[in-house]
Short mmCIF file of C-alpha atoms in Angstrom, two decimals:
data_model
loop_
_atom_site.label_atom_id
_atom_site.label_comp_id
_atom_site.label_asym_id
_atom_site.label_seq_id
_atom_site.Cartn_x
_atom_site.Cartn_y
_atom_site.Cartn_z
CA MET A 145 -10.39 -42.39 -17.08
CA PRO A 146 -11.81 -39.64 -19.38
CA GLN A 147 -9.30 -37.28 -20.93
CA ASP A 148 -10.99 -34.17 -19.51
CA ILE A 149 -10.66 -35.56 -15.97
CA LEU A 150 -7.00 -36.26 -16.59
CA GLU A 151 -6.51 -32.73 -17.85
CA SER A 152 -8.38 -31.36 -14.87
CA GLY A 153 -6.23 -33.39 -12.49
CA ASP A 154 -3.08 -32.29 -14.26
CA LEU A 155 -4.15 -28.66 -13.93
CA VAL A 156 -4.78 -29.00 -10.20
CA ASP A 157 -1.43 -30.72 -9.77
CA TRP A 158 0.33 -27.98 -11.75
CA ARG A 159 -1.28 -25.23 -9.69
CA ASN A 160 -0.35 -26.94 -6.44
CA ARG A 161 3.26 -27.20 -7.58
CA ALA A 162 3.23 -23.55 -8.66
CA LEU A 163 1.91 -22.49 -5.25
CA LEU A 164 4.61 -24.54 -3.53
CA VAL A 165 7.30 -22.79 -5.57
CA PHE A 166 5.65 -19.41 -4.94
CA ASP A 167 5.76 -19.99 -1.17
CA ARG A 168 9.45 -20.91 -1.28
CA VAL A 169 10.61 -17.94 -3.36
CA PRO A 170 12.79 -15.77 -1.07
CA VAL A 171 11.73 -12.57 -2.86
CA PRO A 172 8.64 -10.89 -1.34
CA ALA A 173 5.84 -11.54 -3.84
CA ALA A 174 2.07 -11.17 -4.08
CA VAL A 175 -0.67 -11.65 -6.64
CA CYS A 176 -3.16 -8.79 -6.60
CA ARG A 177 -6.23 -7.53 -8.38
CA THR A 178 -5.63 -4.53 -10.61
CA ASP A 179 -6.85 -2.25 -7.80
CA GLY A 180 -4.03 -3.51 -5.55
CA VAL A 181 -6.12 -5.83 -3.34
CA VAL A 182 -4.04 -8.87 -2.39
CA LEU A 183 -5.27 -12.28 -3.54
CA LEU A 184 -2.20 -14.32 -2.57
CA ALA A 185 1.10 -13.55 -0.86
CA ASN A 186 4.17 -15.59 -0.04
CA PRO A 187 5.83 -15.77 3.41
CA ALA A 188 8.59 -13.35 2.37
CA MET A 189 6.01 -10.67 1.54
CA ALA A 190 4.06 -11.37 4.72
CA ALA A 191 7.25 -10.89 6.73
CA GLU A 192 7.44 -7.29 5.49
CA TRP A 193 3.99 -6.77 7.02
CA GLY A 194 4.94 -8.60 10.21
CA THR A 195 2.18 -11.15 9.72
CA SER A 196 1.38 -14.50 8.03
CA PRO A 197 0.41 -15.02 4.36
CA GLY A 198 -3.12 -16.08 5.27
CA ARG A 199 -3.86 -12.68 6.82
CA LEU A 200 -3.00 -10.65 3.71
CA PRO A 201 -5.75 -11.49 1.17
CA GLY A 202 -8.26 -8.65 1.03
CA ARG A 203 -5.77 -5.98 2.07
CA ASN A 204 -4.28 -3.43 -0.31
CA VAL A 205 -0.55 -3.28 -1.03
CA LEU A 206 -0.67 0.52 -0.71
CA GLU A 207 -1.59 0.13 2.97
CA LEU A 208 2.02 -0.80 3.52
CA PHE A 209 4.12 0.40 0.63
CA HIS A 210 4.10 4.14 0.06
CA PRO A 211 5.05 5.22 -3.48
CA ARG A 212 7.38 8.19 -3.56
CA SER A 213 5.42 9.62 -6.47
CA ALA A 214 1.65 9.52 -6.91
CA GLU A 215 2.29 9.81 -10.65
CA GLN A 216 3.79 6.32 -10.60
CA VAL A 217 0.54 4.88 -9.25
CA HIS A 218 -1.59 6.81 -11.75
CA ARG A 219 0.60 5.55 -14.60
CA ILE A 220 0.08 1.92 -13.60
CA VAL A 221 -3.67 2.36 -13.07
CA GLU A 222 -4.06 3.96 -16.50
CA ALA A 223 -1.97 1.29 -18.21
CA VAL A 224 -3.97 -1.51 -16.61
CA ARG A 225 -7.22 0.24 -17.48
CA ARG A 226 -6.17 0.22 -21.13
CA GLY A 227 -5.23 -3.44 -20.95
CA HIS A 228 -1.51 -2.89 -21.44
CA ARG A 229 0.68 -5.84 -20.49
CA SER A 230 4.00 -4.68 -19.17
CA ARG A 231 6.21 -4.27 -16.09
CA TYR A 232 5.93 -1.17 -13.93
CA PRO A 233 8.56 -0.40 -11.26
CA MET A 234 8.15 2.21 -8.54
CA ARG A 235 10.22 3.37 -5.59
CA VAL A 236 8.46 2.83 -2.26
CA ASP A 237 8.94 3.43 1.45
CA TRP A 238 7.36 1.50 4.30
CA THR A 239 7.59 0.81 7.99
CA GLY A 240 8.82 -2.68 8.82
CA PRO A 241 7.38 -4.80 11.64
CA ASP A 242 10.28 -3.64 13.83
CA GLY A 243 9.21 -0.01 13.37
CA ARG A 244 12.16 0.92 11.17
CA GLU A 245 11.65 2.94 8.01
CA ARG A 246 12.65 0.94 4.94
CA TYR A 247 12.87 1.63 1.23
CA GLY A 248 12.98 -0.40 -1.95
CA GLU A 249 11.52 -0.99 -5.40
CA LEU A 250 8.11 -2.49 -6.02
CA THR A 251 7.54 -4.03 -9.46
CA ALA A 252 4.06 -4.77 -10.78
CA ASP A 253 3.76 -7.12 -13.75
CA THR A 254 0.40 -7.52 -15.48
CA VAL A 255 -0.38 -11.23 -15.88
CA SER A 256 -3.35 -13.43 -16.78
CA ASP A 257 -4.24 -17.03 -17.54
CA SER A 258 -4.84 -16.25 -21.23
CA ALA A 259 -4.95 -13.35 -23.66
CA ASP A 260 -8.68 -12.86 -23.05
CA ALA A 261 -8.64 -13.39 -19.27
CA PRO A 262 -8.80 -10.49 -16.79
CA LEU A 263 -5.46 -8.99 -15.78
CA TRP A 264 -3.87 -9.54 -12.38
CA LEU A 265 -0.81 -7.91 -10.92
CA LEU A 266 2.23 -9.94 -9.90
CA VAL A 267 3.93 -7.69 -7.34
CA LEU A 268 7.58 -8.24 -6.43
CA LEU A 269 9.49 -6.27 -3.80
CA LYS A 270 13.21 -5.56 -3.89
CA VAL A 271 14.32 -4.43 -0.42
CA LEU A 272 17.12 -1.87 -0.70
CA GLY A 273 17.67 -1.06 2.96
CA ASP A 274 16.74 0.87 6.08
CA ARG A 275 16.80 4.62 6.39
CA ALA A 276 19.65 5.82 8.59
CA GLU A 277 17.54 8.61 10.05
CA PRO A 278 13.81 7.88 10.18
CA PRO A 279 11.54 10.92 9.80
CA ARG A 280 10.57 12.63 13.04
CA ASP A 281 7.10 11.87 14.32
CA THR A 282 5.96 15.42 13.66
CA GLU A 283 7.13 15.48 10.02
CA VAL A 284 3.85 15.22 8.14
CA THR A 285 2.89 16.72 4.79
CA GLY A 286 0.50 19.61 4.31
CA THR A 287 -2.09 17.23 2.89
CA GLU A 288 -1.77 14.97 5.94
CA LYS A 289 -2.24 17.97 8.25
CA ARG A 290 -5.43 18.93 6.43
CA ILE A 291 -6.67 15.33 6.59
CA LEU A 292 -5.97 15.19 10.33
CA ALA A 293 -7.71 18.51 10.92
CA LEU A 294 -10.82 17.38 9.03
CA ALA A 295 -10.80 14.02 10.84
CA ALA A 296 -10.58 15.87 14.16
CA SER A 297 -13.64 17.92 13.19
CA GLY A 298 -15.62 14.71 12.65
CA ALA A 299 -15.67 14.75 8.84
CA THR A 300 -16.37 11.48 7.06
CA THR A 301 -13.73 9.92 4.83
CA ASP A 302 -15.77 10.85 1.76
CA ARG A 303 -15.98 14.49 2.82
CA ILE A 304 -12.26 14.59 3.62
CA ALA A 305 -11.51 13.18 0.15
CA ARG A 306 -13.59 15.88 -1.56
CA SER A 307 -12.04 18.63 0.57
CA VAL A 308 -8.40 17.73 -0.12
CA GLY A 309 -8.84 16.53 -3.71
CA LEU A 310 -8.05 12.86 -3.13
CA THR A 311 -9.93 9.62 -3.54
CA VAL A 312 -11.32 7.80 -0.51
CA ASP A 313 -8.54 5.24 -0.94
CA GLY A 314 -6.01 8.07 -0.99
CA VAL A 315 -7.30 9.43 2.32
CA ASN A 316 -7.27 5.95 3.88
CA TYR A 317 -3.70 5.49 2.64
CA HIS A 318 -2.55 8.62 4.51
CA LEU A 319 -4.50 7.73 7.66
CA THR A 320 -3.11 4.18 7.66
CA ARG A 321 0.42 5.45 7.05
CA LEU A 322 0.22 7.84 10.01
CA SER A 323 -1.41 5.23 12.26
CA ARG A 324 1.42 2.78 11.57
CA ARG A 325 4.06 5.46 11.98
CA TRP A 326 2.70 6.67 15.32
CA GLY A 327 1.72 3.19 16.52
CA VAL A 328 -1.93 4.01 17.23
CA PRO A 329 -5.09 2.00 16.48
CA GLY A 330 -7.92 3.84 14.76
CA ARG A 331 -8.86 7.40 13.86
CA THR A 332 -9.69 8.59 17.38
CA ALA A 333 -6.28 7.64 18.72
CA LEU A 334 -4.64 9.10 15.61
CA VAL A 335 -6.28 12.48 16.17
CA ALA A 336 -5.34 12.43 19.86
CA ARG A 337 -1.74 11.68 18.92
CA ALA A 338 -1.73 14.58 16.45
CA TYR A 339 -2.71 16.96 19.28
CA VAL A 340 -0.09 15.52 21.64
CA LEU A 341 2.64 15.94 19.00
CA GLY A 342 1.55 19.49 18.23
CA VAL A 343 0.60 18.68 14.64
CA LEU A 344 -2.83 20.16 15.43
CA ALA A 345 -3.25 23.32 17.49
CA ALA A 346 -4.80 22.59 20.88
CA ASP A 347 -6.63 25.94 21.05
CA ALA A 348 -8.04 26.12 17.50
CA TRP A 349 -11.57 25.39 16.30
CA PRO A 350 -12.25 24.20 13.71
CA PRO A 351 -9.19 21.99 14.11
CA ALA A 352 -6.08 23.22 12.29
CA PRO A 353 -2.28 22.99 12.44
CA PRO A 354 -0.47 25.59 14.60
CA PRO A 355 -0.29 29.03 12.89
CA THR A 356 3.34 28.59 11.80
CA GLU A 357 2.48 25.36 9.97
CA ARG A 358 -0.66 26.34 8.11
CA ARG A 359 1.21 27.49 5.03
CA SER A 360 3.04 24.16 4.52
CA SER A 361 2.19 22.20 1.39
#
């Protein structure tokens, strides 16, 4: 048998063994593109999403894990853009499949097959615990209130992003976070929930938070 075929077979065998080990690691882990899109996740990571590993590829880790500081995310993005190879930890919060608010540390390691190959992110999650007192449903940030008001007025995601000074991904992150927190599917239900909770004033047009909340940041 030719040597290159043997080497190819050895490589396939090695990757299969690596995937088997990856699946059995008890620590929540995922391999992502540098923009955070999941390529591969193990069962422990999928359990934090309340789903199976096969349903995670294509989704973004920031749909679930919410960094406590946007600066942490910008630091990682800039480091990866410059091709730096290092480990970047960040504190995150998320809502578990049981609806409880959890917190922990997410670590992103830049990895690749070789020095010249494109970088990936190996993401590991250290679960630190549940929050004793989850935030009340109506506790939303000033930015989230503005996003909800613009969504209620029919603004597109791109227009909302320009209006509040975020990227489109940033707007989607906030909308996804609120949808999970309030247990509603889609933007229409999210806006309706905001009115029911009093986050948006029922008698105001264009949509806006109640007068006492409009100064919040």
